[in-house]
PDB file of C-alpha atoms in Angstrom:
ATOM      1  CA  UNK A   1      31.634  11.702 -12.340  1.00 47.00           C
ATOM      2  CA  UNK A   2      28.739   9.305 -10.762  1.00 59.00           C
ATOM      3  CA  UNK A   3      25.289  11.492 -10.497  1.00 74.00           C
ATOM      4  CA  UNK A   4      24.659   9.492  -7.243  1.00 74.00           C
ATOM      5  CA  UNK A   5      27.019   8.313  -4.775  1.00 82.00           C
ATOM      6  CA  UNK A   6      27.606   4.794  -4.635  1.00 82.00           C
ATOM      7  CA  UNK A   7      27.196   4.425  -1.285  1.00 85.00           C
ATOM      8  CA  UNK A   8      23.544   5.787  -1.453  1.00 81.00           C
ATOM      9  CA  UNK A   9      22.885   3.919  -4.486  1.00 79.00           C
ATOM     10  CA  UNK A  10      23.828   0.758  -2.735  1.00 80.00           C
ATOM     11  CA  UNK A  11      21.955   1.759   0.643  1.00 79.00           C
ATOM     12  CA  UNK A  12      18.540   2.560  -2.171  1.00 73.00           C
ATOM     13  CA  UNK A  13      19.072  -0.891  -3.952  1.00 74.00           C
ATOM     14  CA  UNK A  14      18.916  -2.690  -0.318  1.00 72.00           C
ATOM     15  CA  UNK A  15      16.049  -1.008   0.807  1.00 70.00           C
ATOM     16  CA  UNK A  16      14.216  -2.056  -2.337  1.00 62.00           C
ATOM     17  CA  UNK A  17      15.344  -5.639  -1.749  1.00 56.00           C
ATOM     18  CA  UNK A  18      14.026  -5.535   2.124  1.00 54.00           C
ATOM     19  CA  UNK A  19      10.817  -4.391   0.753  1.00 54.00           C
ATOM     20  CA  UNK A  20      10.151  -7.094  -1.596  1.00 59.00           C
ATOM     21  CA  UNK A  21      11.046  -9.492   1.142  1.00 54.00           C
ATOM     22  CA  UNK A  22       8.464  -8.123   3.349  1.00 53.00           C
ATOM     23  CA  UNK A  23       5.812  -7.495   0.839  1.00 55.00           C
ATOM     24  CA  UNK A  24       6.097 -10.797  -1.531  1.00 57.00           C
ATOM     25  CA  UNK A  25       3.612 -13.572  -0.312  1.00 55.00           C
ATOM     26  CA  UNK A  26       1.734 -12.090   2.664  1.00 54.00           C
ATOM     27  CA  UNK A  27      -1.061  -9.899   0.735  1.00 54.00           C
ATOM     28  CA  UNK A  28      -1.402 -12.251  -1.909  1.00 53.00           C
ATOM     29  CA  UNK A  29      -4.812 -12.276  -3.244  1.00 53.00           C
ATOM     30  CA  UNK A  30      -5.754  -9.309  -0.958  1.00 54.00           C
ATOM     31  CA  UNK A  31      -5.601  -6.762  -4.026  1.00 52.00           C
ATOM     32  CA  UNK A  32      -9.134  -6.773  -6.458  1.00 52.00           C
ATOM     33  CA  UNK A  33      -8.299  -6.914 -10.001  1.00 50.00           C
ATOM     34  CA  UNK A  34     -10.568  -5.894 -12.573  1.00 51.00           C
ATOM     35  CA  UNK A  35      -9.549  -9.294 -14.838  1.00 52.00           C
ATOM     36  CA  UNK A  36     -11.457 -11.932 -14.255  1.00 55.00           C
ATOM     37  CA  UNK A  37      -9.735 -15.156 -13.101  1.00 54.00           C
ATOM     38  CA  UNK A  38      -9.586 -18.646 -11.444  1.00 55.00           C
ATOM     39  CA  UNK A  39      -9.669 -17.846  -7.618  1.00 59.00           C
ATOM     40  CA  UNK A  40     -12.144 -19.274  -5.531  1.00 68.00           C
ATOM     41  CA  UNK A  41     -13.712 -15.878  -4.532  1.00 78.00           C
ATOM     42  CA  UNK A  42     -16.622 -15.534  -7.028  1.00 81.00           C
ATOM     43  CA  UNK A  43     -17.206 -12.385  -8.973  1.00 84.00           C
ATOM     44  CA  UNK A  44     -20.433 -12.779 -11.788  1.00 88.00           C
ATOM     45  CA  UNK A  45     -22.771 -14.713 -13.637  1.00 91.00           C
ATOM     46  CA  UNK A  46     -22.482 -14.283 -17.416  1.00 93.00           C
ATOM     47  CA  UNK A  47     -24.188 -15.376 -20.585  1.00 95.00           C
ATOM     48  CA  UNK A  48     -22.695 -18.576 -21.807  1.00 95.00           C
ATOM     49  CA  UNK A  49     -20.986 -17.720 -25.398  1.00 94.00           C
ATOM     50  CA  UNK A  50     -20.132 -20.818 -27.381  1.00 95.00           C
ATOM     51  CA  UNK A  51     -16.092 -21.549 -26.602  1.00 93.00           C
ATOM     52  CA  UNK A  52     -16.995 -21.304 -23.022  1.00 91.00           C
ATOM     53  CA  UNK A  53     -15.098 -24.232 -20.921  1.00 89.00           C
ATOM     54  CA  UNK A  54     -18.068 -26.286 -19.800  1.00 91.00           C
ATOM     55  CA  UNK A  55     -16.790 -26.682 -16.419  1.00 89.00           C
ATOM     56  CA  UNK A  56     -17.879 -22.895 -15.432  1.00 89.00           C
ATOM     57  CA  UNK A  57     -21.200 -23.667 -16.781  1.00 93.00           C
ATOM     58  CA  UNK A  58     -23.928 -22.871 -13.051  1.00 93.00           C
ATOM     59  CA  UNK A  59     -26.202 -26.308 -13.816  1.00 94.00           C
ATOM     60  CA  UNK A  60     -27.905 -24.912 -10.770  1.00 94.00           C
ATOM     61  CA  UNK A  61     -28.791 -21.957 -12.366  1.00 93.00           C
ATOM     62  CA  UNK A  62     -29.433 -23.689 -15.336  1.00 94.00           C
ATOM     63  CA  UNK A  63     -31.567 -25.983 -13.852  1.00 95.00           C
ATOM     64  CA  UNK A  64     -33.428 -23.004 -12.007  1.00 94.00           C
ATOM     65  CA  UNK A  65     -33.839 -20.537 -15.288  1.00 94.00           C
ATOM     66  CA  UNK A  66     -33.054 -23.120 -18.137  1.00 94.00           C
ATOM     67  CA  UNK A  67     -30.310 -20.353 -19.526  1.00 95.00           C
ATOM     68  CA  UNK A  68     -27.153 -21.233 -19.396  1.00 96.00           C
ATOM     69  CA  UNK A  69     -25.123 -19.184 -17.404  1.00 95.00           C
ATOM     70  CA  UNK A  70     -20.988 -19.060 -16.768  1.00 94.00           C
ATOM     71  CA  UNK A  71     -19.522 -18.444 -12.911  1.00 91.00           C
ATOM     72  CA  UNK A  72     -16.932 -16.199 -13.164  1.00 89.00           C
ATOM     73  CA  UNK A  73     -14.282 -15.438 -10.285  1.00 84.00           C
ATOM     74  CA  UNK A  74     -12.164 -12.450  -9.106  1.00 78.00           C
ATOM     75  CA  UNK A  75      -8.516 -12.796 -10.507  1.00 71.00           C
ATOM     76  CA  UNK A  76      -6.174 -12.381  -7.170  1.00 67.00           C
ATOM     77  CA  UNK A  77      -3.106 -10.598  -8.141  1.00 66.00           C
ATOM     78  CA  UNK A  78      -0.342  -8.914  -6.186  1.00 66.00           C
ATOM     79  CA  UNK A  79       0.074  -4.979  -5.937  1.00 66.00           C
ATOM     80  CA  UNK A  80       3.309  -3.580  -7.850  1.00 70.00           C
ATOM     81  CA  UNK A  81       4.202  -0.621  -7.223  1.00 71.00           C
ATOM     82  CA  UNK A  82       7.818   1.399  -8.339  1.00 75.00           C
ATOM     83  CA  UNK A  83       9.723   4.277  -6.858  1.00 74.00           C
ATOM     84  CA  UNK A  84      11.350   6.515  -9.394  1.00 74.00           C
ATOM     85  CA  UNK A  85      14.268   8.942  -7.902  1.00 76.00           C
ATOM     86  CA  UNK A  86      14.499  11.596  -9.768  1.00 69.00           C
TER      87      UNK A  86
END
């Protein structure tokens, strides 16, 4: 004896499938993470540690404070989010 009816389960599973069509690709980067990333939107200055990738190095700010300090940018990430049917 099925817990569910299959036609219900089959009507849930295509709802779920509609909404990950309609969600998937139009909000990305619209969601903060806390991780820091390689977006374009910039997030902090930081203390250069040695094993830093040079390329993140500000010169300007170098060049302004003679410190060296590392850009760091906002990691874009989608929002997942699950239903559970209990």
């Amino acid at each position: 004896m099925a817990m569910l009816d299959p036609e219900l389960l089959a009507r849930v599973r295509a709802l779920g499938l509609k909404a990950q069509k309609l969600v998937d690709g139009l909000r990305v980067g619209e969601l903060a993470s806390p991780r820091k990333g390689s977006s374009v939107e910039f997030a902090q200055h930081r203390e250069y540690v040695p094993g830093d990738d040079l390329r993140h190095v500000d010169w300007r700010a170098y060049a302004r404070t003679e410190r060296y300090t590392v850009k760091e940018y906002q990691q874009e990430t989608n929002f997942i989010a699950y239903m559970l049917v209990d």
